[in-house]
Amino acid sequence: MPDGSSQQLLKKLKNKTTAEIYYDNFTRGRYSTDASIYQMMPYGVLIPKKKSDLIDTINYAREAKVPLLARGGGTSQCGQTVNEAIIIDNSKFLNRILDFNKEKMTCIVEPGIVLDELNKFLKPFGLWFPVDVSTSSRATIGGMTGNNSCGGRSIRYGMMRDNVFEIEGILSDGSTYKFGHIKDKEIASSKELAPKIINNLLNLALENKDEILTKFPKVLRRVGGYNIDSLLPDAMASRPNGKKGDGINLSHLLVGSEGTLVYSSAITLKLSPLPSQKIMGICHFPSFYEAMDAAQHIVPLDPIAVELVDDTMLSLARKIDIFQPTVEAVVKGNPKSLLLVEFAEEDMSVNQHRLKKLHQLMGDLGYSWKGNKKIGGVIDVIDNALQAKVTEMRKSGLNIMMSMKDEAKPVSFIEDCAVELKDLAEYTDGLNRIFDKYDTKGTWYAHASVGCLHVRPVLNMKLQTDVSKMRNIADETSKLVKKFKGSYSGEHGDGIARSEFNEVMFGKKMINIFETIKQAFDPDNIFNPGKIINAPKMDARDYFRYAPSYNAKNINTILDWSQWPGNAGGFQGAIEMCNNNGSCRKLDGGVMCPSFRVTKDEKDSTRGRANSLRLALSGQLGNNALTSKEMTATMKLCVSCKACKRECPTGVDMSKMKIELSNLHANKYGLNLNSKLIAYLPKYAAFASNFSKLFNLRDKIPGAAKISELLFGFTAKRPLPAWRNDFFRNNELPNSIEKINGQTPIILFVDTFNRYYEPENIRSAIKVLKSAGYFPFIPNSKDNKALCCGRTYLSNGLIENAKIEATKILNTFLPFLQKGIEVVGLEPSCILSFRDELPALIKDDDIKLLQNNSYTFEELLEKNCKKLNFKKLDQKVLLHGHCHQKAFDAVKPIESLLKKIEGLEVETIETSCCGMAGAFGYGKDTFDISMKMANEKLFPAIQKSDKDITIIADGTSCRCQIKDGLNRNAIHVSKFLDENIIY
């Protein structure tokens, strides 16, 4: 369908439904990819608000003969959720729990609900939905149903098919039907229970019973093709778990159908009791083969999970800030492979007994920490918090593997083939021989307990030679899987990557059966065509994200991107690190991505922004897309929290990318008045403070704030920070280290915000530092002017201005840094820029001295606070960490320091960005979003506490947000310490 025709269709749909509808190139581009290697530009995107929107859209699409594609989190790895179609995104609005029955342990949900959100609702009732996929923080139940997802604990709980009772589906004719359980005796009268197609398909299954039972693999994991076996009265007898059938459940035919048969509008789920006791043993092996061979011996101990982690994943995880401490805590030596074995029986003594037997088993298999050959054994993980971190690392396995910075990356196409446990070692050995044949290596992790390993050959999808390797590896692997009577698709479905191999695995007759099923449900072929049947070749490069025509522009960049490959000095490679894993779409835990959490728009996720940048840089969004108004809108709500730098498993640093993009925009269009006032604030701050009474009139004269909103773009809904004429002067401290009197010299970096708005924080910090045995001083710059980290320039794209400030800081501090003297600062966003942005601005080895010897106030004190003598307290404080502190793991030193005060209880507020984010919360166009961010977690946590409780927040912007939003005062930790130290 030509773009013009699709736009006309979508315009008409806009008048027929209440849905949000988009057909601009940027939105279409953001939905053109999933977590696979494929890219297909959709006709448009429809975001339904209610069920009637779905029915109206299906009816209209059928008449217009335009395809539709249901999409949830968009994390499919085989290309299921890309197509030349109208994409229907269920995740924003169709995400409710429609019914919940605690006694029956069931619930009915809309397709767009995210698994973690569902389990958060269920947890207080002692229940959960146990298909715990690794993408649980963004995977929707609709997507999991369409994919027949599995998860790490499927050995105990089964797959999605085992946990779905009923599906309310909208058929291609717009009618609605509830697909559920029917008993064997009701088959004959099924015309009364379902549309005619149901009875026809029941007969089809019976007529082909022998073919089905012969060709369907007898392994725990099989998600390829359609589940026609579910329509057999004795279908369960053919399943490897050996359970007896209890009739036919029509919904199981739809599970795993990848949205090709009906549109699921409501799904009834089977819930399970939430495990209350867990214990974990981490088995270490000196070789990959030995780990695979041991799996069959471990499973009889009845664990809830046995998960593989190989040495490649361990090596990469050690380089990722958020995972490095976990690896160090649970890994002994340098094993080639780990098996993470988890027991979760209600009786903890049973778990402990099984863990003991695991130790015995490993000993019986010959593994010992002593010796030269079979070095290995078990590391026990008893602590629940550490278990959770290990599980999170395992669940991030795919994305850890994708953190390789080379253009060659692990590619998903034989991702999750499954074989019987007894064949696992031989299968993986055969696969390694195939990799050797084509001069590549594979990365390995995941579900050893069910014979399903996630293996990805490392290939460069931009090279035809590697695409040919992929084709050959796929062909040979499919034959290897068939040799072991396994399943070519064991978890992640068919999509584009594997649909063409269904004939290899099932035979031509079964493919004809699959085609009959598709034709019966969807005669007009409007539901996600080209998946499971009639799919394109898996190596058809025109459908690749990096098609033969792909070429990134070689634009001039200023920041240092040299650790990544590609054009624009490596900027291309940094953008392409986004593999669409969707971690930025999580709605809870951590910080990333604060704007998406309140808008739930793909545009406002880190993934959405990265895709827009990639498409724009490669010319797929038209000329000048990088500096277009659409790109400005895409980046508008990025608050530069830096959470993605730490929390994105592949390290996509959108905050840094936004600086580069802002520079392009500023060079082309200049700055508006609002941006100039923010960018140049450090230059006029001293003047404004000297005339503070005049500059503070804006919030004292009625109507002045509204005028400033109209003239300067600062919202009238909140006051601006008040200038102080008692601001901090550099002459309040020495400028040299001549008279240190045995104290440890320390450079105090005084930021603009504390200097001119809250100078008492600096004065308190000086007292505390002196009490701790430091000699704080402020070196004079050559021009004797106050130093600035350049953050306000960076935020507005004035990179050259920021570079001048950074150079001035380095030149001023360098003589002292070379003597081993360190730097400390109070404002997190400023002092932490010494570790992040400044090294990216200055390509000089000397910058590493500044980078490695700069500390936040708490980091410095926490490691040298023996001289501090605190008062004994009997109180509680709330601690809110600044986003940048969280990004650099700098909240823990605050907690550690405060916990040294006897009698002080510290409660750290688990929240995303406070919403102020520098000047973001002061913008007239961003104020409302700012407040929504604050109301997500921060404000409710404060509101439920006592009104006189002390709130500690190091960030200037955080303190302003709390004051403006709740009329509660938050203080810098320096003030709290000053008030509670015995001098």
XYZ file of N, CA, C and O in Angstrom, residues 126 303 363:
12
model
N -0.288 -13.062 47.857
C 0.514 -14.272 47.900
C 0.491 -15.068 46.618
O 0.754 -16.277 46.626
N 14.894 -28.935 41.091
C 15.019 -27.484 41.255
C 13.880 -26.772 40.526
O 13.199 -27.371 39.678
N 30.357 -33.198 43.875
C 31.501 -33.981 44.320
C 31.539 -35.341 43.653
O 32.607 -35.820 43.229
